[in-house]
JSON list of C-alpha atoms in Angstrom, two decimals:
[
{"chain": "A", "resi": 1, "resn": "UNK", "atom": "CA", "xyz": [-8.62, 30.70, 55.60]},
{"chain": "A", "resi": 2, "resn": "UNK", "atom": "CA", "xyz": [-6.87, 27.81, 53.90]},
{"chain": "A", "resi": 3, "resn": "UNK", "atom": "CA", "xyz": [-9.29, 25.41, 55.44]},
{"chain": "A", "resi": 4, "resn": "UNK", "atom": "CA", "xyz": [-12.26, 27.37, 53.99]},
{"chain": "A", "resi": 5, "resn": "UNK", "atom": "CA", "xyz": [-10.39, 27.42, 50.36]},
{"chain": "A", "resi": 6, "resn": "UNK", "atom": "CA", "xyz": [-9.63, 23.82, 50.31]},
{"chain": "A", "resi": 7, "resn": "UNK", "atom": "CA", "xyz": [-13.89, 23.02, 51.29]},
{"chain": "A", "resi": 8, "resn": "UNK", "atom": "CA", "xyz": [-14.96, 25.21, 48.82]},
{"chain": "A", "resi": 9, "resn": "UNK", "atom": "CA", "xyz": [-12.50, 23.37, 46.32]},
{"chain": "A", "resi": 10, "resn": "UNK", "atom": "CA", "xyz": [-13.71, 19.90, 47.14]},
{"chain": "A", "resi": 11, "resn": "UNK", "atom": "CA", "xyz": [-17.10, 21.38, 47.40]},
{"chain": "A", "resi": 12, "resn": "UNK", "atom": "CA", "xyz": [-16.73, 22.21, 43.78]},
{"chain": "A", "resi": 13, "resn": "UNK", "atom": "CA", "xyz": [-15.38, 19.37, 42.39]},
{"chain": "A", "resi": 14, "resn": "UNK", "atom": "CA", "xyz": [-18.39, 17.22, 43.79]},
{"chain": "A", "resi": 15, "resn": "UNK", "atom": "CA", "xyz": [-20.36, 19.20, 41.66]},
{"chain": "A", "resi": 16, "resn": "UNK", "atom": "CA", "xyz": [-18.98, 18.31, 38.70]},
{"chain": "A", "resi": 17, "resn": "UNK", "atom": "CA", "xyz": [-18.47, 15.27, 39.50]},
{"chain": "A", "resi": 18, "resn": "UNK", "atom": "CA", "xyz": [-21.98, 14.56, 39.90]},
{"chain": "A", "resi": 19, "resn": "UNK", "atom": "CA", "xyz": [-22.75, 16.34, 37.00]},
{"chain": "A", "resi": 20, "resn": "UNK", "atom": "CA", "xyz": [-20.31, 14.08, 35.07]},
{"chain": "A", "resi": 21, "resn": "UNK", "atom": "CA", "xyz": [-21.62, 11.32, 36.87]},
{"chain": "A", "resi": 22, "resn": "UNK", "atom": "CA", "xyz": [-25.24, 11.98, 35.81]},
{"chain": "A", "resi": 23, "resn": "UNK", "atom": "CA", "xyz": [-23.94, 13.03, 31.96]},
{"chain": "A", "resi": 24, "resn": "UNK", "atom": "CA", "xyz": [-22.62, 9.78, 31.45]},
{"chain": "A", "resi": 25, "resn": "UNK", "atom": "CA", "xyz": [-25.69, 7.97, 32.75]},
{"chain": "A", "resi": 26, "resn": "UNK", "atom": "CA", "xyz": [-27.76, 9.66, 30.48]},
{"chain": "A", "resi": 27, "resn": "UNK", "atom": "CA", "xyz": [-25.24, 9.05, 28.17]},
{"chain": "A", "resi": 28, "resn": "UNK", "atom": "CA", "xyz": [-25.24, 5.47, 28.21]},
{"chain": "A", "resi": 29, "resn": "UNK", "atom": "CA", "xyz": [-29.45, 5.64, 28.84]},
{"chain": "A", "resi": 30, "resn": "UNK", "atom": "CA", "xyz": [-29.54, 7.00, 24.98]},
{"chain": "A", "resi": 31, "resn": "UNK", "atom": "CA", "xyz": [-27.64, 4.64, 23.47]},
{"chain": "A", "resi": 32, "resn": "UNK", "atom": "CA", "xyz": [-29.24, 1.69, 25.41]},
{"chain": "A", "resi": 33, "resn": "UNK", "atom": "CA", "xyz": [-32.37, 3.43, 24.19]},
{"chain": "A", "resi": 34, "resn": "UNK", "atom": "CA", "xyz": [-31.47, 4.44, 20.52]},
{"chain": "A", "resi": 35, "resn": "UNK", "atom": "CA", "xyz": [-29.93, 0.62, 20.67]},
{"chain": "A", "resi": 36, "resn": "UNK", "atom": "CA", "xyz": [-33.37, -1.02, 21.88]},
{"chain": "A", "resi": 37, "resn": "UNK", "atom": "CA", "xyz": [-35.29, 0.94, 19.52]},
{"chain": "A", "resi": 38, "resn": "UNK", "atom": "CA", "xyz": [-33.22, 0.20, 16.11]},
{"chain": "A", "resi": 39, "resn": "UNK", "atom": "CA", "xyz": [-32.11, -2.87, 16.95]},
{"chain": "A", "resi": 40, "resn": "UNK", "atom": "CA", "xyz": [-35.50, -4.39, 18.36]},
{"chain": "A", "resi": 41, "resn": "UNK", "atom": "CA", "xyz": [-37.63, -3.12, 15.84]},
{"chain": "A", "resi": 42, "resn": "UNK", "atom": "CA", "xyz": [-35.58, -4.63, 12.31]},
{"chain": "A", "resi": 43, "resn": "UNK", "atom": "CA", "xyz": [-35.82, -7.82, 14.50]},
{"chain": "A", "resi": 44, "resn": "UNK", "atom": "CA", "xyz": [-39.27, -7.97, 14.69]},
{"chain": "A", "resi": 45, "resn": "UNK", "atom": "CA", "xyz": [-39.65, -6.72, 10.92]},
{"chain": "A", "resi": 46, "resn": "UNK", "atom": "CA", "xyz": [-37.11, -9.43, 9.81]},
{"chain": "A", "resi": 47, "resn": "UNK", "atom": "CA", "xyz": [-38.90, -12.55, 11.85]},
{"chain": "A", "resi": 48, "resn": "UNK", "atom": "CA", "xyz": [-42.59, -10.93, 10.23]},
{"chain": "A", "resi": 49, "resn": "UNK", "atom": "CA", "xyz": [-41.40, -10.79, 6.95]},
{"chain": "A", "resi": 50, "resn": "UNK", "atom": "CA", "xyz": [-40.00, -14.56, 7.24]},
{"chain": "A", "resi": 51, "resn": "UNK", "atom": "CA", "xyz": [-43.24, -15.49, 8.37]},
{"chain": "A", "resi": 52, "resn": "UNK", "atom": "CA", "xyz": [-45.04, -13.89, 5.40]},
{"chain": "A", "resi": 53, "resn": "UNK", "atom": "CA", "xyz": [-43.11, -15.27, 2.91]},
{"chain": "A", "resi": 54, "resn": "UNK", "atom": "CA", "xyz": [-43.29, -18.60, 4.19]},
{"chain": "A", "resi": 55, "resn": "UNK", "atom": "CA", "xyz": [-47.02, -18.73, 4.83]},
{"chain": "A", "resi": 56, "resn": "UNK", "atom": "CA", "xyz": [-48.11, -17.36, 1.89]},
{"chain": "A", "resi": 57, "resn": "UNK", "atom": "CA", "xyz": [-46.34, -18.17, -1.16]},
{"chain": "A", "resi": 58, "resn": "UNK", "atom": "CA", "xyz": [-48.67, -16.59, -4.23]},
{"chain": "A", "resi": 59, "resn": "UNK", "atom": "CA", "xyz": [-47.71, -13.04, -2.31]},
{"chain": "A", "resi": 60, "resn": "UNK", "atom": "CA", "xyz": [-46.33, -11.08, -5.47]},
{"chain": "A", "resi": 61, "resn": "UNK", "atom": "CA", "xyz": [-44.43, -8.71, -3.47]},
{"chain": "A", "resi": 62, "resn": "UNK", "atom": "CA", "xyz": [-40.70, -9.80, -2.31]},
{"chain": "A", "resi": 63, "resn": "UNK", "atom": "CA", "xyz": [-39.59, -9.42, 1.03]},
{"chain": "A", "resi": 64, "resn": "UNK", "atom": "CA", "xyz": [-36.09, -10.78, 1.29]},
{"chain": "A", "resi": 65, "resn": "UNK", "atom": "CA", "xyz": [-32.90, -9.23, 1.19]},
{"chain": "A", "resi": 66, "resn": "UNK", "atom": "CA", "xyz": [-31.56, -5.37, 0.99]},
{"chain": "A", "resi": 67, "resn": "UNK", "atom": "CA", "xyz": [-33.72, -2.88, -0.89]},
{"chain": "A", "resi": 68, "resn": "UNK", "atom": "CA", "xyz": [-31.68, -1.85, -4.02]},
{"chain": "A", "resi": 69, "resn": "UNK", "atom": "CA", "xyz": [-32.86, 0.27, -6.95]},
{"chain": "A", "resi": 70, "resn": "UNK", "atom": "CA", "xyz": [-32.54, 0.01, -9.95]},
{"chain": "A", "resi": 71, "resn": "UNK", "atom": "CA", "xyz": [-32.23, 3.05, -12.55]},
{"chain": "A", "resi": 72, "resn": "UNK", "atom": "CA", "xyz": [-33.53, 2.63, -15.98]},
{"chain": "A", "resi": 73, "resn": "UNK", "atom": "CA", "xyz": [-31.74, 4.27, -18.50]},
{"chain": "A", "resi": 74, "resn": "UNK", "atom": "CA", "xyz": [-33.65, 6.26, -20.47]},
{"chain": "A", "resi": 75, "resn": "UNK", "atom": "CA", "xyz": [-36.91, 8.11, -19.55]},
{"chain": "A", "resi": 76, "resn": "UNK", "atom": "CA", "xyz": [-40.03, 7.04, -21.57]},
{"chain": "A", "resi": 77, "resn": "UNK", "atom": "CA", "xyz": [-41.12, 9.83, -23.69]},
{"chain": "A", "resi": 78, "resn": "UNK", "atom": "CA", "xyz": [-44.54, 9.56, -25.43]},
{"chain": "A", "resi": 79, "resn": "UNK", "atom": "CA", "xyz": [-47.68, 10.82, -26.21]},
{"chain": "A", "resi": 80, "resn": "UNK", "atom": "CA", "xyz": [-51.01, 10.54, -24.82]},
{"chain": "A", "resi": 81, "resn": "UNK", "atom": "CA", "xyz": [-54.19, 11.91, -25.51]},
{"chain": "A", "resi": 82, "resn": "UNK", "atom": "CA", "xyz": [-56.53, 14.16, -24.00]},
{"chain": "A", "resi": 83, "resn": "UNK", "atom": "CA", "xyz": [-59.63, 15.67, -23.87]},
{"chain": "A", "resi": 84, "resn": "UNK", "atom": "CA", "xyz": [-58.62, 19.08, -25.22]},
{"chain": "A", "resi": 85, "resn": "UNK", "atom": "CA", "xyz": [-55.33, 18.19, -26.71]},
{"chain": "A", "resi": 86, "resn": "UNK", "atom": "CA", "xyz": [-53.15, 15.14, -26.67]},
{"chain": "A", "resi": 87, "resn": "UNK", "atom": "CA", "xyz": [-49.83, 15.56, -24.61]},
{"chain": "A", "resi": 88, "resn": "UNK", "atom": "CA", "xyz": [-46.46, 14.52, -24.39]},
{"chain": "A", "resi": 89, "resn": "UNK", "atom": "CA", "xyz": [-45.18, 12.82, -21.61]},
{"chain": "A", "resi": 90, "resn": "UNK", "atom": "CA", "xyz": [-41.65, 12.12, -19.85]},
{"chain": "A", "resi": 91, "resn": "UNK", "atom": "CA", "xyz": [-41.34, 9.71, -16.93]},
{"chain": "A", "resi": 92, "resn": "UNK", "atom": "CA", "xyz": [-37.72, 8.93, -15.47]},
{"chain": "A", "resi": 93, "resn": "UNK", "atom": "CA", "xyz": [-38.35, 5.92, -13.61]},
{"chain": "A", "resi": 94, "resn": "UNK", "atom": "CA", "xyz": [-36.50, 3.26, -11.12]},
{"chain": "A", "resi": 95, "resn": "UNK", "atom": "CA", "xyz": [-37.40, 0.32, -10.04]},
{"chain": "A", "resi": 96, "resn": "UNK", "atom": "CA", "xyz": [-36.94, -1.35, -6.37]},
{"chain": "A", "resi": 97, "resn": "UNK", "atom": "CA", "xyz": [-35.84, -4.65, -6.07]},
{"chain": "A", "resi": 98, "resn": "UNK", "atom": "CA", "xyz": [-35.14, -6.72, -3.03]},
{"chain": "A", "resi": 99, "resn": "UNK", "atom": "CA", "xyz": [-31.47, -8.07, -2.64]},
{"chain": "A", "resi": 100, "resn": "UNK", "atom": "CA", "xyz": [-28.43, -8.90, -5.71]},
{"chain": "A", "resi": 101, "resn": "UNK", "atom": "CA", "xyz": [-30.04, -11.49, -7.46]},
{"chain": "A", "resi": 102, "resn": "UNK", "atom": "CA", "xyz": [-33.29, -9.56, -7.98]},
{"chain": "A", "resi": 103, "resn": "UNK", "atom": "CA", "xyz": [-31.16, -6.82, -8.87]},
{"chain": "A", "resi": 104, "resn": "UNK", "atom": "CA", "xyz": [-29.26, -8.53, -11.71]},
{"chain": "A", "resi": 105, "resn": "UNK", "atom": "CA", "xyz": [-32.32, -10.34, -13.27]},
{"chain": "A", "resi": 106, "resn": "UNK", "atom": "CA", "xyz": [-33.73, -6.58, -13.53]},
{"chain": "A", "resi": 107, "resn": "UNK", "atom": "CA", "xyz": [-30.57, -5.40, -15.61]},
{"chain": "A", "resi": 108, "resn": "UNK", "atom": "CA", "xyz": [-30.69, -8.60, -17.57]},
{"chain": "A", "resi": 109, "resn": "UNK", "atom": "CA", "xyz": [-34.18, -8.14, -18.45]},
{"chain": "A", "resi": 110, "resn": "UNK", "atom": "CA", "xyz": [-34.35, -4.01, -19.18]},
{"chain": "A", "resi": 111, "resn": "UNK", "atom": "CA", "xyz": [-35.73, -4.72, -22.65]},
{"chain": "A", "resi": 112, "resn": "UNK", "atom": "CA", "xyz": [-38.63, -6.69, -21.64]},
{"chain": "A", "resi": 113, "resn": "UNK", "atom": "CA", "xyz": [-39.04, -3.95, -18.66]},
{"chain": "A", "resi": 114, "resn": "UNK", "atom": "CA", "xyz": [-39.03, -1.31, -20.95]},
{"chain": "A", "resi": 115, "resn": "UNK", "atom": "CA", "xyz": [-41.49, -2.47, -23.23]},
{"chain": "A", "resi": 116, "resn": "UNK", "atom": "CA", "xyz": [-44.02, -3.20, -20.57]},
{"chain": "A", "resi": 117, "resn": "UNK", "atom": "CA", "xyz": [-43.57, -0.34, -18.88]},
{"chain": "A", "resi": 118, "resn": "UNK", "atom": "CA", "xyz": [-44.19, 1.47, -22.07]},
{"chain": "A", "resi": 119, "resn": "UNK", "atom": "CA", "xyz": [-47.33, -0.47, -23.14]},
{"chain": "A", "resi": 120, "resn": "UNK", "atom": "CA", "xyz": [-48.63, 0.39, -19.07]},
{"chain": "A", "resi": 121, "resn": "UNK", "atom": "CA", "xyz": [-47.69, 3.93, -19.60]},
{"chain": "A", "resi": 122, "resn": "UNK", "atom": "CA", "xyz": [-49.10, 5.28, -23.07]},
{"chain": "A", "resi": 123, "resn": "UNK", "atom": "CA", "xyz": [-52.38, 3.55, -22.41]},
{"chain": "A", "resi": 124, "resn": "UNK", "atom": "CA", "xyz": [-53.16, 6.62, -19.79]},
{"chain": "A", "resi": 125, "resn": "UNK", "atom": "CA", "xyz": [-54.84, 9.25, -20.21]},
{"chain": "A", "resi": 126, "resn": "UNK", "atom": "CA", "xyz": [-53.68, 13.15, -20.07]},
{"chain": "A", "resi": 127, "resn": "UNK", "atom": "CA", "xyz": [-56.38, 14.21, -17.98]},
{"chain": "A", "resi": 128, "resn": "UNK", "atom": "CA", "xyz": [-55.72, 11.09, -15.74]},
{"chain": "A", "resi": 129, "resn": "UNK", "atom": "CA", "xyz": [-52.14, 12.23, -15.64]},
{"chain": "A", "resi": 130, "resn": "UNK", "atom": "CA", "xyz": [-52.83, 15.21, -14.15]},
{"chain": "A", "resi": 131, "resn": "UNK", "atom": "CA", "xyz": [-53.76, 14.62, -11.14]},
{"chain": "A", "resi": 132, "resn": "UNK", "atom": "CA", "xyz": [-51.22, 12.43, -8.68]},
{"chain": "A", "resi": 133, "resn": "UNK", "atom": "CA", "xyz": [-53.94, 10.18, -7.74]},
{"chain": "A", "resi": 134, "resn": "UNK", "atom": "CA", "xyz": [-54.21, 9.56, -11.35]},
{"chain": "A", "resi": 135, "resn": "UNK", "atom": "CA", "xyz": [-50.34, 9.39, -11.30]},
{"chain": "A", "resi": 136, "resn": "UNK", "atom": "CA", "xyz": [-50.80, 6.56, -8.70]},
{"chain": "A", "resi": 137, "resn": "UNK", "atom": "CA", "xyz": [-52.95, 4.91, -10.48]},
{"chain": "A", "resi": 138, "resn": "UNK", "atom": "CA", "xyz": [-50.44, 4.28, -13.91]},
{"chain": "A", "resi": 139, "resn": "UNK", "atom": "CA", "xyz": [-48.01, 3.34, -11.45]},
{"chain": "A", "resi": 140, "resn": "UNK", "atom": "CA", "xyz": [-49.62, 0.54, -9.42]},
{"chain": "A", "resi": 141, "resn": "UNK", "atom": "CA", "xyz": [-50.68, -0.55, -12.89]},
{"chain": "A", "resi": 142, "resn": "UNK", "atom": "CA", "xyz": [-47.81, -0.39, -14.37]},
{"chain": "A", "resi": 143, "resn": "UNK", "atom": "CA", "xyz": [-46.01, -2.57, -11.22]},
{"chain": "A", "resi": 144, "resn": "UNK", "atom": "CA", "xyz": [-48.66, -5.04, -11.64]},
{"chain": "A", "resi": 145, "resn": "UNK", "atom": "CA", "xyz": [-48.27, -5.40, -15.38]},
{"chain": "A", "resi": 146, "resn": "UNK", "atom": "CA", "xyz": [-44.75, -5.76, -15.04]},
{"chain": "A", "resi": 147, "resn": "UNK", "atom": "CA", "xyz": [-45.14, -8.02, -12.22]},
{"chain": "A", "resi": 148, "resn": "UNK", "atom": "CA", "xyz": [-46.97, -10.35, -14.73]},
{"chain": "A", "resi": 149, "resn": "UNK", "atom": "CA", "xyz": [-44.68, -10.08, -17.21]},
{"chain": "A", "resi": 150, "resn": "UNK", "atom": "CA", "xyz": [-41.43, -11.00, -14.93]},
{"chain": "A", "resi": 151, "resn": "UNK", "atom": "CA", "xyz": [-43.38, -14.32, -13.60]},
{"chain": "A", "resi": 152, "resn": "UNK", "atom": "CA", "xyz": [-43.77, -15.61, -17.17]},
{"chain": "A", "resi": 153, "resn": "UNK", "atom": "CA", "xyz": [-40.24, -15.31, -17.93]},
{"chain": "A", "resi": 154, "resn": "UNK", "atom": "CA", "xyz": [-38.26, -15.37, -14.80]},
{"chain": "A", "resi": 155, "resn": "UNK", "atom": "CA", "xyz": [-41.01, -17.57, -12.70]},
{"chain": "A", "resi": 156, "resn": "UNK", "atom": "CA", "xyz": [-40.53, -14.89, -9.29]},
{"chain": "A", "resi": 157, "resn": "UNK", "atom": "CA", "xyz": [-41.44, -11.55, -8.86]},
{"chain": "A", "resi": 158, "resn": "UNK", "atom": "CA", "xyz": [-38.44, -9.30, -9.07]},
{"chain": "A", "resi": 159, "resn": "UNK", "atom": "CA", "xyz": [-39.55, -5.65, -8.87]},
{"chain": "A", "resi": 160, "resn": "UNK", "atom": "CA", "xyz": [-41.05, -4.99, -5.67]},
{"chain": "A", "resi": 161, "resn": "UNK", "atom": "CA", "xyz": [-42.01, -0.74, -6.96]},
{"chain": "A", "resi": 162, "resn": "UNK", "atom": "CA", "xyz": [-41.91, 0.84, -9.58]},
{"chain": "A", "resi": 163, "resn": "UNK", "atom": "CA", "xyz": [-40.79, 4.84, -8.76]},
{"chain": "A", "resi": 164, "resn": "UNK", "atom": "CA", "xyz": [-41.25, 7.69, -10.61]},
{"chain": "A", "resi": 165, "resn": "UNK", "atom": "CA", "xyz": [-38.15, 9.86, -10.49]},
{"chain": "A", "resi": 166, "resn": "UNK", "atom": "CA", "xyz": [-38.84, 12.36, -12.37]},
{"chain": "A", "resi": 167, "resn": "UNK", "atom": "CA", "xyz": [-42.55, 12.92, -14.09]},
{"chain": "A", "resi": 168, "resn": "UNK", "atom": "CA", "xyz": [-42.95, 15.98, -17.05]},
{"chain": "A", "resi": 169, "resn": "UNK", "atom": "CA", "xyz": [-46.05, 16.49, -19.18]},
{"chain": "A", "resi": 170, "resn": "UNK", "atom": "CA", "xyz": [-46.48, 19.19, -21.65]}
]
């Protein structure tokens, strides 16, 4: 009776040891895995947008460093008009910028952002507004615009996007 206790015992335990065995396996398989696929990929992303940036130089979007944003501090209020009425308009907007010295050329140069972000924006049109394709519209413009501006002064492009946080009309 003791013989059959101690097989059933040993029996037992080389279950879970294989079950350990095979948990840490997998384990280790999904961090090799989640490793590979993080790792490997920024890699790639990194050596293509070296590559890019070295090939073709009058590219006006930025591709080096961290992405930081931005915030503006006030949201442009202002009025627009439309086809039945003319409307008022709030956009809270950041901007993203690719690594610190971008980042402190944009805070430097808020006024001149400001002001050509304003011109961009009260040119729309309400009924334009209304719509987000309309929406995407004002803001590729308004990125482009302020693109242009940014080169004349700074001589690089230092917004990368322009983001609406927070978009009202009434």
């Amino acid at each position: 009776m003791a013989a059959d206790k101690d097989l059933v015992i040993t029996e037992g335990s080389g279950k879970k040891k294989t079950i350990m065995i095979a948990a840490g396996v997998l384990i280790l398989l999904l961090a090799g895995g989640g490793y590979f696929f993080l790792f490997n990929g920024q890699d790639k992303q990194t050596m293509n947008n070296g590559a890019e940036s070295a090939t073709d130089s009058t590219n006006l979007k930025t591709t080096t460093g961290s992405a930081l944003y931005v915030p503006l501090p006030r949201p442009f209020v202002f009025n627009v008009p439309g086809s039945a009425r003319d409307r008022m308009v709030q956009i809270k907007v950041q901007l993203l910028v690719r690594g610190k010295e971008n980042e402190s050329l944009a805070m430097r140069h808020i006024p001149l952002i400001e002001g050509s972000l304003l011109e961009t924006f009260s040119s729309g049109n309400a009924d334009d507004l209304s719509a987000p394709s309309g929406r995407d519209v004002l803001k590729n413009n308004a990125l482009s615009n302020l693109q242009q501006e940014l080169l004349e002064v700074v001589g690089s492009v230092v917004v990368e996007e322009v983001l609406f946080t927070g978009f009202v009309m009434q």
